[in-house]
Tab-separated table of C-alpha atoms and ligand atoms in Angstrom:
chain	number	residue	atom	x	y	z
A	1	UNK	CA	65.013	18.791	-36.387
A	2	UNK	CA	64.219	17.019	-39.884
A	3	UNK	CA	62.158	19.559	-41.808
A	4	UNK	CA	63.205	17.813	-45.451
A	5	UNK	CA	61.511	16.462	-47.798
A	6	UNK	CA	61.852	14.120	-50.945
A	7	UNK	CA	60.570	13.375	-54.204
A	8	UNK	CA	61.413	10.694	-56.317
A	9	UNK	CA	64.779	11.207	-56.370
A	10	UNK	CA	65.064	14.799	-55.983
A	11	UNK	CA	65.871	15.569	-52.148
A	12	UNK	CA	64.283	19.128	-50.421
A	13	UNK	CA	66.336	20.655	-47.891
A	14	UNK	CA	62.863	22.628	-46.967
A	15	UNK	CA	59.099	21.384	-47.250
A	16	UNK	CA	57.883	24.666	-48.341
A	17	UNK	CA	57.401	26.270	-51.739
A	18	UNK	CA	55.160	28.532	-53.709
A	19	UNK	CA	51.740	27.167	-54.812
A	20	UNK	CA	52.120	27.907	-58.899
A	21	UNK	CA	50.696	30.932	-59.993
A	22	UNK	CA	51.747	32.849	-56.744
A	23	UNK	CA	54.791	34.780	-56.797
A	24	UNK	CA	56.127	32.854	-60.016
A	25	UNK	CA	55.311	34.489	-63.029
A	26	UNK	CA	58.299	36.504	-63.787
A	27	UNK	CA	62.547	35.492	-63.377
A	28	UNK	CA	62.314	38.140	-60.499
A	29	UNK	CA	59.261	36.740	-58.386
A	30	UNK	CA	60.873	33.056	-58.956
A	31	UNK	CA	64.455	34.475	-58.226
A	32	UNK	CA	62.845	35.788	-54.760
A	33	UNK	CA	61.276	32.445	-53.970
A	34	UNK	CA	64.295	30.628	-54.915
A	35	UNK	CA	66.387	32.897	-52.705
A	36	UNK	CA	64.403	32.214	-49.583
A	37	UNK	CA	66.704	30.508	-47.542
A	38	UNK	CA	63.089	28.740	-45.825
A	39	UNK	CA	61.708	27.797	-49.311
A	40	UNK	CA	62.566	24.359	-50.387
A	41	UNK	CA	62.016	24.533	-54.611
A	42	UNK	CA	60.201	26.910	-56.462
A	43	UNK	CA	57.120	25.815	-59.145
A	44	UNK	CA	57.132	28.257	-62.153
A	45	UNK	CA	53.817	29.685	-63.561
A	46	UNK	CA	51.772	27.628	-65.272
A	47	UNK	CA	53.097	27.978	-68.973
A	48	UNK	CA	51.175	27.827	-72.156
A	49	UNK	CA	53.344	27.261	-75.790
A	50	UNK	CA	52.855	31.220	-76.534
A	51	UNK	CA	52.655	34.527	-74.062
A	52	UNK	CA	48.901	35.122	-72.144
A	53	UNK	CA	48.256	38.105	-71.429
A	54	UNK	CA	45.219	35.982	-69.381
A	55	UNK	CA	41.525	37.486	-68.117
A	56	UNK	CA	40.732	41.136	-67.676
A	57	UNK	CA	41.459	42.795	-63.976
A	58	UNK	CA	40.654	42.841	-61.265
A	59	UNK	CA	40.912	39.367	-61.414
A	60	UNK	CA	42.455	38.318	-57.702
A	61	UNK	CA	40.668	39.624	-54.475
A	62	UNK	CA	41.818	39.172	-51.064
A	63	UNK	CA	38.938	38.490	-48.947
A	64	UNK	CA	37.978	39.688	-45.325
A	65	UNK	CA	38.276	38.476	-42.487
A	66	UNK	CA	40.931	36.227	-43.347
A	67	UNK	CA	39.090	34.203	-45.294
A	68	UNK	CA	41.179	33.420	-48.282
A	69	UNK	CA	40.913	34.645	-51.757
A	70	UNK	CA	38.902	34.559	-55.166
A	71	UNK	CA	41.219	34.436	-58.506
A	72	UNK	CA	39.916	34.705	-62.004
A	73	UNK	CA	43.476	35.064	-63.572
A	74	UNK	CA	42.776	33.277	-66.611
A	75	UNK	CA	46.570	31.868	-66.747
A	76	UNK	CA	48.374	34.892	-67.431
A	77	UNK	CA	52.445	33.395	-68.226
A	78	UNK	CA	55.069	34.313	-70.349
A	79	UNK	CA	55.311	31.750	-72.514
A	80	UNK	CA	57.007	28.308	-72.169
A	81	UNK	CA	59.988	29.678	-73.663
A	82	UNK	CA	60.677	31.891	-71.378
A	83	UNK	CA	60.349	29.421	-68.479
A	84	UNK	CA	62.495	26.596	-70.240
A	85	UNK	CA	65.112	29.420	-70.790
A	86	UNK	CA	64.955	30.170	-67.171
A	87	UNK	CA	65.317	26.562	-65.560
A	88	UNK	CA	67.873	25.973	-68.009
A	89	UNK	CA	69.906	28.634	-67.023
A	90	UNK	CA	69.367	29.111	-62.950
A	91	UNK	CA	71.828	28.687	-60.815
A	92	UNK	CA	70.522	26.555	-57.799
A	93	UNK	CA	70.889	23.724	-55.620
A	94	UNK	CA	66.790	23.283	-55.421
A	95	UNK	CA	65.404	21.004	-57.113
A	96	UNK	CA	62.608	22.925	-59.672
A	97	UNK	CA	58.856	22.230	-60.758
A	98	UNK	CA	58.234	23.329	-64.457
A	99	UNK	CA	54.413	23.773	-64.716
A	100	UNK	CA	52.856	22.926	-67.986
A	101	UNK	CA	48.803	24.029	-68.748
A	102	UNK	CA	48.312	23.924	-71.995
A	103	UNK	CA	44.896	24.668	-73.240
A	104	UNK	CA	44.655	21.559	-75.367
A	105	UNK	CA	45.817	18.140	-75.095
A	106	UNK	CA	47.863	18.809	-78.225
A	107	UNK	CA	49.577	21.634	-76.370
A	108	UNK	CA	50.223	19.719	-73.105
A	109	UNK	CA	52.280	17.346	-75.581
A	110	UNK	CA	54.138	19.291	-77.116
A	111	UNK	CA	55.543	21.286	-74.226
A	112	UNK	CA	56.358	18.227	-72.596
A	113	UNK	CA	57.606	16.949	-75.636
A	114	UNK	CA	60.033	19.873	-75.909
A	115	UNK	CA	60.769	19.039	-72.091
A	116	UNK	CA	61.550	15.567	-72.832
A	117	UNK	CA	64.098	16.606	-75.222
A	118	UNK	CA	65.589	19.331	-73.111
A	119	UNK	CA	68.161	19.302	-70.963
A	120	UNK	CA	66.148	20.121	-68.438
A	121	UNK	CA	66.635	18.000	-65.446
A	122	UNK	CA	63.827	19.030	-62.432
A	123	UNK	CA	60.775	17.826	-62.056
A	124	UNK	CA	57.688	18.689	-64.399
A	125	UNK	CA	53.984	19.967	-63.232
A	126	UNK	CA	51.033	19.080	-65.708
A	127	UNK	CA	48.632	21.499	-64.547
A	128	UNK	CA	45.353	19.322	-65.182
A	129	UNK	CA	42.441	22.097	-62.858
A	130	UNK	CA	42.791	25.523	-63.919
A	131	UNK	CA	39.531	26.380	-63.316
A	132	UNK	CA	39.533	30.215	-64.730
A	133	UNK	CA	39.811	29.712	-68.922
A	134	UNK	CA	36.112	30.796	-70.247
A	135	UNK	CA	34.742	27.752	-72.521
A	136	UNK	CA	37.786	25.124	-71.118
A	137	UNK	CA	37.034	22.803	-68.596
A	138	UNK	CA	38.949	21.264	-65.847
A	139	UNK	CA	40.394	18.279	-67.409
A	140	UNK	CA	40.945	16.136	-64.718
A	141	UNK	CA	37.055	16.517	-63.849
A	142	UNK	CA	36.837	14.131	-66.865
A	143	UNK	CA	38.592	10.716	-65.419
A	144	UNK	CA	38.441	9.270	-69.518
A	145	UNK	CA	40.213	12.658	-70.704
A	146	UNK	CA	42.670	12.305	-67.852
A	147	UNK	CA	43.525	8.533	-68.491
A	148	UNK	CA	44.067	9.557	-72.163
A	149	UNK	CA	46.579	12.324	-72.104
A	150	UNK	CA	48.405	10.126	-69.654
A	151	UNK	CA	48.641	7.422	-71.812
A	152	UNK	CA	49.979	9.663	-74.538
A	153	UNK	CA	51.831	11.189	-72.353
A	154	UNK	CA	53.674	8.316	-71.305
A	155	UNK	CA	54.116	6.952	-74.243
A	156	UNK	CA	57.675	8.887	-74.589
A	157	UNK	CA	57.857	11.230	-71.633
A	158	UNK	CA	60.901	9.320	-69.161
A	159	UNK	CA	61.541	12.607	-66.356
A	160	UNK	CA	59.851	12.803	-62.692
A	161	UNK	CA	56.453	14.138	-63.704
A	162	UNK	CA	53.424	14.693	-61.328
A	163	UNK	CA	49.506	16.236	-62.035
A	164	UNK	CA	48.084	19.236	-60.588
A	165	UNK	CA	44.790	18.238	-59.628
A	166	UNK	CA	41.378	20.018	-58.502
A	167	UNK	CA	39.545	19.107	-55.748
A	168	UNK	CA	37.132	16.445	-55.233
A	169	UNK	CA	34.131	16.584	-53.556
A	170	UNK	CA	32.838	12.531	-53.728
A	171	UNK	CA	34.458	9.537	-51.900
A	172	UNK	CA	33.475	7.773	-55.427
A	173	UNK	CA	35.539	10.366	-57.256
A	174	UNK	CA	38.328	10.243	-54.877
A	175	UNK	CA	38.521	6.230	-56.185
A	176	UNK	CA	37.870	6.937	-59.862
A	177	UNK	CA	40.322	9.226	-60.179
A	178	UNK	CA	43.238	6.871	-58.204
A	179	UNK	CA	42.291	4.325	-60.189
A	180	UNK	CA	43.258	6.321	-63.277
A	181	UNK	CA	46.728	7.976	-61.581
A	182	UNK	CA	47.471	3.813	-59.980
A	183	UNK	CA	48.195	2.995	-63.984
A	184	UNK	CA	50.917	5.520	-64.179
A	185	UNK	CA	54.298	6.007	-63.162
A	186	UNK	CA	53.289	9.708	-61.778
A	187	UNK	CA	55.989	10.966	-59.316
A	188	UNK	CA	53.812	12.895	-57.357
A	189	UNK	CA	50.368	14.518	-57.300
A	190	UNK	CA	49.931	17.819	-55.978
A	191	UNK	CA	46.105	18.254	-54.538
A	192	UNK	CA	44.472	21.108	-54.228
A	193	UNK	CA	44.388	23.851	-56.900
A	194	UNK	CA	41.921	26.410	-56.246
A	195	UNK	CA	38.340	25.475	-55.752
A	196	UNK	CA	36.313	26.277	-59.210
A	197	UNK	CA	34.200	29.286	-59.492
A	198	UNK	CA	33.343	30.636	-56.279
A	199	UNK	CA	31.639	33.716	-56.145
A	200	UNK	CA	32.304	36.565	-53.608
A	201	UNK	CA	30.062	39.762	-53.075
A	202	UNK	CA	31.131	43.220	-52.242
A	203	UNK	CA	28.211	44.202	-49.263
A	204	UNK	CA	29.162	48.093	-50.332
A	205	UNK	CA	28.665	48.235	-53.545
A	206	UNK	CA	26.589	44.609	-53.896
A	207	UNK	CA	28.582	44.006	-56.786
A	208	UNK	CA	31.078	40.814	-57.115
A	209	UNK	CA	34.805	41.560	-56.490
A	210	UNK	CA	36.257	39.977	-59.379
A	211	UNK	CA	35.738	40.897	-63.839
A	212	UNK	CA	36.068	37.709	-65.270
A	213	UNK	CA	33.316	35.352	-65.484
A	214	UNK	CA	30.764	37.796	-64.020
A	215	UNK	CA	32.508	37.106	-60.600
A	216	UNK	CA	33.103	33.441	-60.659
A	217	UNK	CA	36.808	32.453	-59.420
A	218	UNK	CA	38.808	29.834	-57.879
A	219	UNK	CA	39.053	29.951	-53.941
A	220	UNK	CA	42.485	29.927	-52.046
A	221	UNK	CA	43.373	30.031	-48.568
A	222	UNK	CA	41.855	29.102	-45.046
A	223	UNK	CA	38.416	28.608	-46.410
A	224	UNK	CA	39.461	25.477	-48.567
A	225	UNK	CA	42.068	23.879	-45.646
A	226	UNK	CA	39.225	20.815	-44.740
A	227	UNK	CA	38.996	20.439	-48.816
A	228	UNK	CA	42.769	20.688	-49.098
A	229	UNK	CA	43.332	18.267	-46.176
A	230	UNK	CA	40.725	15.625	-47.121
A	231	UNK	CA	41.870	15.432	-50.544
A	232	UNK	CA	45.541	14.710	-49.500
A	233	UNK	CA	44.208	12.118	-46.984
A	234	UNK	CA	41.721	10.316	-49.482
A	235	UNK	CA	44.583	10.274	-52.348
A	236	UNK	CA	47.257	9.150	-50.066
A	237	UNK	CA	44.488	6.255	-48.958
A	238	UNK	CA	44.277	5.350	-52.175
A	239	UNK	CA	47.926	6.114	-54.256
A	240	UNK	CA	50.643	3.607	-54.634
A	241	UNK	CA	53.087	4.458	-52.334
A	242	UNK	CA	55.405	5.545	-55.155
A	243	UNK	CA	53.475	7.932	-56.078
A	244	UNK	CA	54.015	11.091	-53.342
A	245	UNK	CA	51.713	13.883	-52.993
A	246	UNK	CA	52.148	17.875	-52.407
A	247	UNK	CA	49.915	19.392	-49.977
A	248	UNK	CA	48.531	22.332	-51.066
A	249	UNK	CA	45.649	24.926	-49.805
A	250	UNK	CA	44.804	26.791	-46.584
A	251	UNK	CA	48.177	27.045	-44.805
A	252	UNK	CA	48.359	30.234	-42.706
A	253	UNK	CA	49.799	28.520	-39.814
A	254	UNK	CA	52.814	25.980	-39.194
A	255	UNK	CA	49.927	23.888	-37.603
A	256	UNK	CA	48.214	23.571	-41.270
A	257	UNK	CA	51.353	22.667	-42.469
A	258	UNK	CA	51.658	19.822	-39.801
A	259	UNK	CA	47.951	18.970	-40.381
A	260	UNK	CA	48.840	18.448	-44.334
A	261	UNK	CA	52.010	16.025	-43.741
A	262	UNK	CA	49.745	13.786	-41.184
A	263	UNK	CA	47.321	13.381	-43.796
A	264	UNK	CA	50.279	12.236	-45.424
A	265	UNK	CA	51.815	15.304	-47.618
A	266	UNK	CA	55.560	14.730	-48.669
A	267	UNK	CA	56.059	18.761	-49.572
A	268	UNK	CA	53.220	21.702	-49.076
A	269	UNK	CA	52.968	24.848	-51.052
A	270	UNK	CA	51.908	28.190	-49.971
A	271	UNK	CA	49.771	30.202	-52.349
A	272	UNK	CA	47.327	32.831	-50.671
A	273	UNK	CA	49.322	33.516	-47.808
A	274	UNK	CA	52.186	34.121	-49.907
A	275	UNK	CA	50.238	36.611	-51.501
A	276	UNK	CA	49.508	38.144	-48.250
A	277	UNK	CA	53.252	38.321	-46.351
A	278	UNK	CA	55.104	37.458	-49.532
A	279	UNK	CA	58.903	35.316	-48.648
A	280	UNK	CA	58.996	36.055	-44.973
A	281	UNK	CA	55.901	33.822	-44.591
A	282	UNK	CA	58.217	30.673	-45.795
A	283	UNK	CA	60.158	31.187	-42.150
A	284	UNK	CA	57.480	32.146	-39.844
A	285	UNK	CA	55.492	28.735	-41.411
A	286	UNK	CA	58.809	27.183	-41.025
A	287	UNK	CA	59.344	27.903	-37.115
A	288	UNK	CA	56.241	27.101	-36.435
A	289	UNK	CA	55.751	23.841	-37.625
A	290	UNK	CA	59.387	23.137	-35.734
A	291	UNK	CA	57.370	24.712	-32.725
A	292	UNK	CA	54.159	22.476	-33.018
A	293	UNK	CA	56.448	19.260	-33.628
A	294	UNK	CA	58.970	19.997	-30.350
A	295	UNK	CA	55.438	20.372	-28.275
A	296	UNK	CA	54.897	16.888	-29.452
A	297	UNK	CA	58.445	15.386	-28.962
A	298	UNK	CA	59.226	14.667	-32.521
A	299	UNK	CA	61.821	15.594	-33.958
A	300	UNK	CA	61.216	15.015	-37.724
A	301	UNK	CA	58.486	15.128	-40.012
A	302	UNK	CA	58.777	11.255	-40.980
A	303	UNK	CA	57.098	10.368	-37.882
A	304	UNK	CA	53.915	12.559	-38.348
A	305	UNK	CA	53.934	12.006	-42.105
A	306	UNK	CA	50.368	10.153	-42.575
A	307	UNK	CA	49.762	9.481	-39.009
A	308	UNK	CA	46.272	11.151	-38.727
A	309	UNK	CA	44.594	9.271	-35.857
A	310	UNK	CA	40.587	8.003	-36.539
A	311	UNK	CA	38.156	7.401	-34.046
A	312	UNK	CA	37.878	3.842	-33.379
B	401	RRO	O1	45.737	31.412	-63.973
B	401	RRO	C1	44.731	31.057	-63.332
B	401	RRO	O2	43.634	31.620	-63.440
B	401	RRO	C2	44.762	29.909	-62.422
B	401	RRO	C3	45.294	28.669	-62.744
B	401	RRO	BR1	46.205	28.346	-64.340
B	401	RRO	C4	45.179	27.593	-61.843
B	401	RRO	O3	45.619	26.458	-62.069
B	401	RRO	N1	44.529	27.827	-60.673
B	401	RRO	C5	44.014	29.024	-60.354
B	401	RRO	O4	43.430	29.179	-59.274
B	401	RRO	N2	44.138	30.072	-61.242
């Protein structure tokens, strides 16, 4: 059974990895990722130019019933030094994602700048949705401000680099923002971060669960798997085929990891339910997307990979 996947030219022996920000922030979290024989890369925490101690706690909920989770983190990282000292120096036969989320454009350049003239040779992550900094909006809400630190961007940066985007709500957004990505020579897009300031309520106490923001957070897990799902669908609709796209939001199953790749996902990260079961989850997922594709007679992900069936 084919369970690989590929990336420019960067080949995964597994399609599973960490969403960034889960399980990622420190050498030993990504060591433990990166050691999972069923994990197929590992994407570092999103890293700013200095250290972050990020948003007051709590600031990461796990709601009931399964639902998913709220996050206010506020992009707590060590520092992009610490990060380029640690790809630099691993050990590994996975392929890596640097993340990059800088709170200005000037920021986002010069990390990637630094990158650029690294010797760094994975792929990069510009985080362009975290929806949890008080007073900074998600940039790639803004199609103009998206289109121009891509074009600066691009002006010198020459490795495999892909966007972290938010969700979109709006078949009109959906094309406005492909129009903007179609005029770049992205590697990949990975779709969906969280979804933006959520609110969840304690019934007990009738207070929200979450400091930051007076409650508001970005939502993970199950709850946001028809977001997650339509987004990959609508950008790989609309994408050059060059560009390939990470699946990301609302796997608990192997079956929403088979749901992801027929709306056309190349890879698919994990984020809430790693939270939950931490590594183990990367093999359970793993078996039983092999289980749901031997049901079906296939015997590779290729021939599921943005076969989604419409109603005639
Ligand atoms: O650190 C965070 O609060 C955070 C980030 Br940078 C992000 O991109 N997505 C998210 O849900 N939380």
């Amino acid at each position: 059974m084919d369970l690989t996947g590929q990336i420019a030219n960067f080949h995964f022996n597994h399609i599973l990895l960490n969403a960034a920000g889960v399980k990622c922030q420190t050498t030993a979290e990504l060591d433990q990722v990166l050691a999972s024989p069923y994990s197929g890369s590992v994407v570092t925490k999103s890293a700013t130019p200095m250290v972050r101690p990020g948003n007051p706690s709590p600031r990461y909920y796990q709601l009931p019933e399964e639902l998913g989770s709220i996050n206010s983190m506020g992009l707590p990282n060590e520092g992009f030094a610490y990060y380029l000292d640690y790809v630099l120096n691993k050990q590994t036969d996975k392929p890596v994602f640097f993340s990059v989320a800088g709170l200005t454009k000037d920021d986002n350049l010069a990390m990637l700048m630094e990158l650029e003239q690294s010797d760094f040779n994975g792929l990069v992550e510009l985080n362009l949705s975290c929806p949890n900094v008080p007073g900074k909006p998600q940039t790639a809400y803004d199609f103009e401000a998206t289109r121009a630190i891509l074009t600066e961007v691009f002006a010198f940066f020459t490795k495999p680099l892909g966007v972290k985007l938010p969700p979109y709500f709006d078949m009109v957004h959906f094309d406005m923002i492909a129009a903007v990505l179609n005029d770049f020579p992205l590697a990949f897009v990975n779709t969906i971060n969280s979804i933006g300031n959520g609110l969840a309520i304690d019934p007990h106490t009738d207070t929200v669960v979450i400091k930051p923001k007076g409650g508001f957070g970005g939502l993970g897990g199950s709850l946001v798997k028809a977001t997650a799902l339509a987004n990959v669908r609508a950008l790989r609709e609309r994408l050059n085929e060059s560009i390939k796209i990470i699946g990301t939001g609302g796997v608990t199953s192997g079956r929403d990891v088979y749901d992801l790749v027929l709306c056309g996902a190349d890879l698919v990260e994990v984020g809430t339910q790693l939270m939950v079961e931490d590594t183990p989850v990367f093999e359970r997922l793993e078996g039983e997307l092999a289980n749901e594709l031997d049901k079906k007679n296939y015997q590779s992900l290729a021939e599921i990979r943005g076969k989604l069936q419409t109603i005639a």
